[in-house]
mmCIF file of C-alpha atoms in Angstrom:
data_model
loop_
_atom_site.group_PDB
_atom_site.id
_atom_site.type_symbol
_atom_site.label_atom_id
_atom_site.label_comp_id
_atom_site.label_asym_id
_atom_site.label_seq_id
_atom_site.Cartn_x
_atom_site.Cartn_y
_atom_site.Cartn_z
ATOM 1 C CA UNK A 8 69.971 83.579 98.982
ATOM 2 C CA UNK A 9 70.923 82.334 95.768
ATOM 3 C CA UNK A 10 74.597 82.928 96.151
ATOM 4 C CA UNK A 11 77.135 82.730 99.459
ATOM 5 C CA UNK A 12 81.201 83.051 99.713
ATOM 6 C CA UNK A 13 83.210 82.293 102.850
ATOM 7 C CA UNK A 14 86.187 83.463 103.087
ATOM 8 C CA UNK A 15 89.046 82.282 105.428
ATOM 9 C CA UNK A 16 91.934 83.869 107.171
ATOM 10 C CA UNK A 17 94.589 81.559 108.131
ATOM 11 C CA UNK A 18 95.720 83.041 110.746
ATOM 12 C CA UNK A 19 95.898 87.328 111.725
ATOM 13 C CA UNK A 20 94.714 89.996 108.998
ATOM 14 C CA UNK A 21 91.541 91.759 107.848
ATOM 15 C CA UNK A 22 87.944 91.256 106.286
ATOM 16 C CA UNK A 23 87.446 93.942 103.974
ATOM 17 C CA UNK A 24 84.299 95.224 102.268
ATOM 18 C CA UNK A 25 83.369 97.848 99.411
ATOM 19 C CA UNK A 26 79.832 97.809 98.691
ATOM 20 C CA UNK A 27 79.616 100.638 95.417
ATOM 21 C CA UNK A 28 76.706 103.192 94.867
ATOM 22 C CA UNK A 29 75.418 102.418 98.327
ATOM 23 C CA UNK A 30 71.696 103.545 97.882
ATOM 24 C CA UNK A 31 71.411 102.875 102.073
ATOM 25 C CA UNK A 32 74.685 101.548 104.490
ATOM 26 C CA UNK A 33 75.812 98.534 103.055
ATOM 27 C CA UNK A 34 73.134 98.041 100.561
ATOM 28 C CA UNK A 35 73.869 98.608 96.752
ATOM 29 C CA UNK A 36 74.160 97.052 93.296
ATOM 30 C CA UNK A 37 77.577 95.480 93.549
ATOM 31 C CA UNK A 38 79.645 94.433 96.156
ATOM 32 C CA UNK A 39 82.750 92.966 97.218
ATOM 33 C CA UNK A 40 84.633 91.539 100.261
ATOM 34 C CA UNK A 41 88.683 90.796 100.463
ATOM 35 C CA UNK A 42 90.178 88.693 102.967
ATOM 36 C CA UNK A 43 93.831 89.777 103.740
ATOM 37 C CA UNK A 44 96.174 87.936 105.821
ATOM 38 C CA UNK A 45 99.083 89.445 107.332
ATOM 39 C CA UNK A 46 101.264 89.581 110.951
ATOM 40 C CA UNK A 47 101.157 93.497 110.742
ATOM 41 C CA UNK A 48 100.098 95.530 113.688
ATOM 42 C CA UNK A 49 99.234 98.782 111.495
ATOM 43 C CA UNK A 50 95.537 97.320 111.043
ATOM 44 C CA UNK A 51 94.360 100.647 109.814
ATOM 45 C CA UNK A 52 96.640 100.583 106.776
ATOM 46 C CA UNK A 53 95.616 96.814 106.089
ATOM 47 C CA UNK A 54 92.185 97.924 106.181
ATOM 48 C CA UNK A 55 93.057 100.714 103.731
ATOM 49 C CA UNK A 56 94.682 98.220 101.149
ATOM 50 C CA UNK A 57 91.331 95.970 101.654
ATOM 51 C CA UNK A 58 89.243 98.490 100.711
ATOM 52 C CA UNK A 59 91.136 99.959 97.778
ATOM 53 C CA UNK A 60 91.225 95.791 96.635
ATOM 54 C CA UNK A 61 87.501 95.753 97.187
ATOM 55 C CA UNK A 62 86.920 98.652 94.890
ATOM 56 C CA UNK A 63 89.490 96.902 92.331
ATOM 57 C CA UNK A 64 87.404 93.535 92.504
ATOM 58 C CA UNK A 65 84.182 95.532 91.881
ATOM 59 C CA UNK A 66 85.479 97.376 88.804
ATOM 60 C CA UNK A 67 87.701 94.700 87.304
ATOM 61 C CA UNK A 68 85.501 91.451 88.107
ATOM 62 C CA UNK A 69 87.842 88.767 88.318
ATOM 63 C CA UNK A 70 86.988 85.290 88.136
ATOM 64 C CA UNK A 71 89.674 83.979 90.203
ATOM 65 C CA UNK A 72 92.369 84.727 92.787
ATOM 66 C CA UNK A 73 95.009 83.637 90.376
ATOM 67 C CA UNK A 74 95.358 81.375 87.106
ATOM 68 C CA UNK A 75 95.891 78.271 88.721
ATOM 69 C CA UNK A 76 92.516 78.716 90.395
ATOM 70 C CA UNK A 77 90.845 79.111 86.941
ATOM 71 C CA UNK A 78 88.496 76.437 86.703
ATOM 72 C CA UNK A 79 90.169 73.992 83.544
ATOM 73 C CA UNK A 80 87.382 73.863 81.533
ATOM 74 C CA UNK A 81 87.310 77.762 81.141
ATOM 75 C CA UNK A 82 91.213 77.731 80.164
ATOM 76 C CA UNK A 83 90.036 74.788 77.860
ATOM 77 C CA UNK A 84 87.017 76.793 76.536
ATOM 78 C CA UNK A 85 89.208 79.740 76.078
ATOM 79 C CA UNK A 86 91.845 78.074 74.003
ATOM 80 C CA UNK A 87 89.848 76.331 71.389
ATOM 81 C CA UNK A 88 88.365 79.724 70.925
ATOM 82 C CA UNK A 89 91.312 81.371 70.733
ATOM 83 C CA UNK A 90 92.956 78.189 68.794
ATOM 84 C CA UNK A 91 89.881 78.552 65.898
ATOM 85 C CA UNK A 92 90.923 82.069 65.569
ATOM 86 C CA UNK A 93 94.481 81.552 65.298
ATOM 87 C CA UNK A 94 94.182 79.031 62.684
ATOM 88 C CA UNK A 95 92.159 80.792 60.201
ATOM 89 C CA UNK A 96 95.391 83.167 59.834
ATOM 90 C CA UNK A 97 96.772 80.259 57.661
ATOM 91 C CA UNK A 98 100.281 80.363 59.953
ATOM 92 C CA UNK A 99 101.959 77.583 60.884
ATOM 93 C CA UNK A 100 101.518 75.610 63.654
ATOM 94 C CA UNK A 101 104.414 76.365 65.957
ATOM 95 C CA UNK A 102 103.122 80.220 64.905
ATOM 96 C CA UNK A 103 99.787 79.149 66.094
ATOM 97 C CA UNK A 104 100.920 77.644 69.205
ATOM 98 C CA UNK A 105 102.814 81.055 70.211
ATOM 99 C CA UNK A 106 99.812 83.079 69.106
ATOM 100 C CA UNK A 107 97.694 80.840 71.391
ATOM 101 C CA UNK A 108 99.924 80.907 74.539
ATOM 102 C CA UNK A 109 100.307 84.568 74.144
ATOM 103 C CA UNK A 110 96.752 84.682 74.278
ATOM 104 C CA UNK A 111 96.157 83.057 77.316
ATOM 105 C CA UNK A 112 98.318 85.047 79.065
ATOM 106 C CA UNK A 113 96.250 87.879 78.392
ATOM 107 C CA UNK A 114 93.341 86.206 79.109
ATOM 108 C CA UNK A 115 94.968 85.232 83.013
ATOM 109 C CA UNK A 116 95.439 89.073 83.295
ATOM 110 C CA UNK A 117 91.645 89.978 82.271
ATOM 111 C CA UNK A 118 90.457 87.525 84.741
ATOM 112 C CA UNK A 119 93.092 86.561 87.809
ATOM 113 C CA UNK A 120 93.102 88.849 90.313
ATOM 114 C CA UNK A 121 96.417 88.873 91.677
ATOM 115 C CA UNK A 122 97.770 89.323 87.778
ATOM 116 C CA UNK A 123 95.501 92.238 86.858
ATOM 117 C CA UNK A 124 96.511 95.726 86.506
ATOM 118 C CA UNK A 125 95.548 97.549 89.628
ATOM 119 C CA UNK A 126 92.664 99.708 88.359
ATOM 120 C CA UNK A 127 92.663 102.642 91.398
ATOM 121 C CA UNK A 128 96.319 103.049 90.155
ATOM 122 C CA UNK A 129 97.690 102.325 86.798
ATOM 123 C CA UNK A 130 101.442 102.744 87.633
ATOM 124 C CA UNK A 131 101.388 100.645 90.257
ATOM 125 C CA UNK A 132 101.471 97.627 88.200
ATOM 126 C CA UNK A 133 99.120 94.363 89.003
ATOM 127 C CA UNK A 134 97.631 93.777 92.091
ATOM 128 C CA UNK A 135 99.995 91.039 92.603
ATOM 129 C CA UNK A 136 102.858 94.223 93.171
ATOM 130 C CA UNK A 137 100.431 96.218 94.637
ATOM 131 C CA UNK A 138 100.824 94.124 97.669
ATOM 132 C CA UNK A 139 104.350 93.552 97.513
ATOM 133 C CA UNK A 140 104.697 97.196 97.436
ATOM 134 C CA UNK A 141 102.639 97.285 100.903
ATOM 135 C CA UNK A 142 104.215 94.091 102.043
ATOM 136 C CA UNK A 143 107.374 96.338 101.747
ATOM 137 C CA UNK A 144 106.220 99.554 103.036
ATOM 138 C CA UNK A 145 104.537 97.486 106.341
ATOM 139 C CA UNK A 146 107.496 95.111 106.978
ATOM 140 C CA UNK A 147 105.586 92.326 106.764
ATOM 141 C CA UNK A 148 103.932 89.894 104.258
ATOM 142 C CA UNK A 149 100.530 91.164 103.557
ATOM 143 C CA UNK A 150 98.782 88.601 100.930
ATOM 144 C CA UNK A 151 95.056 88.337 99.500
ATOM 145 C CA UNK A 152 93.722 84.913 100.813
ATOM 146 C CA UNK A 153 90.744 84.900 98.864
ATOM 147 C CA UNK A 154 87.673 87.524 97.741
ATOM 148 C CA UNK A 155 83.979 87.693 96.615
ATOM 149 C CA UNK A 156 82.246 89.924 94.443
ATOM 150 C CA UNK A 157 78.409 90.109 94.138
ATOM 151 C CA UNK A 158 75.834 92.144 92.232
ATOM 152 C CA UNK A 159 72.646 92.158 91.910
ATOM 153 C CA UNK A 160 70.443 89.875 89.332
ATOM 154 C CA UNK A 161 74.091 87.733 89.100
ATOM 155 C CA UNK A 162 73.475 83.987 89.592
ATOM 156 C CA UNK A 163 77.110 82.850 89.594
#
């Protein structure tokens, strides 16, 4: 096993998992599991939203529940790229700075879950509303307490 993910529950909710272009039950290329933590009784529907987030977290690949669980020395990597790029437009510095921090941003979209657009639905806005939208509809808080992706010939 070169890789392994445990994911907690703090207290009532649902392990999810989406394994895509299943070649044999539960055995394919790429895979991922969602851990969802919520008080609601309707288990079916929380199992519904799991696996819809499970397909999202295969296709979209995020790095990290949210952008203060980045690791730092990505977000650093990341700027001085985008910081060497900014500055060969010749703006000013304040200019750069904006460009920069406008960058990021984007960058925390591509690559936090819970702030990227919610691929099985485009109108539905990131997956961070996604489950507000079903925290609504079931009454009760539903949130994403952590996930793992996996696929095959990955080593991190």
């Amino acid at each position: 096993v070169a890789r392994a993910a445990r994911l907690n529950l703090p207290g009532s909710g649902a392990l999810v998992g989406y394994v895509h272009n299943a070649y044999s039950p539960n055995m394919g290329r790429t895979g991922a599991a969602v851990a969802l933590a919520s008080e609601t009784s309707n288990i079916r529907a929380l199992r519904e939203l799991g696996q819809k987030l499970a397909m999202h977290v295969v296709a979209a690949a995020p790095i990290a529940l949210n952008k203060e669980s980045i690791d730092l020395s990505l977000i650093q990597k990341e700027r001085d790229i985008l910081t060497e790029q900014a500055k060969s437009s010749g703006k000013p510095q304040n200019v750069i700075d904006k460009m920069v921090s406008g960058r990021l941003n984007k960058y925390f979209k591509e690559v936090a879950l819970l702030e990227q657009a919610y691929v099985l639905d485009e109108q539905a806005g990131s997956v961070r509303e996604v489950l507000a939208a079903e925290s609504t509809r079931l009454g009760t808080s539903v949130e994403l307490a952590g996930f793992a992706r996996y696929h095959v010939g990955e080593s991190s």
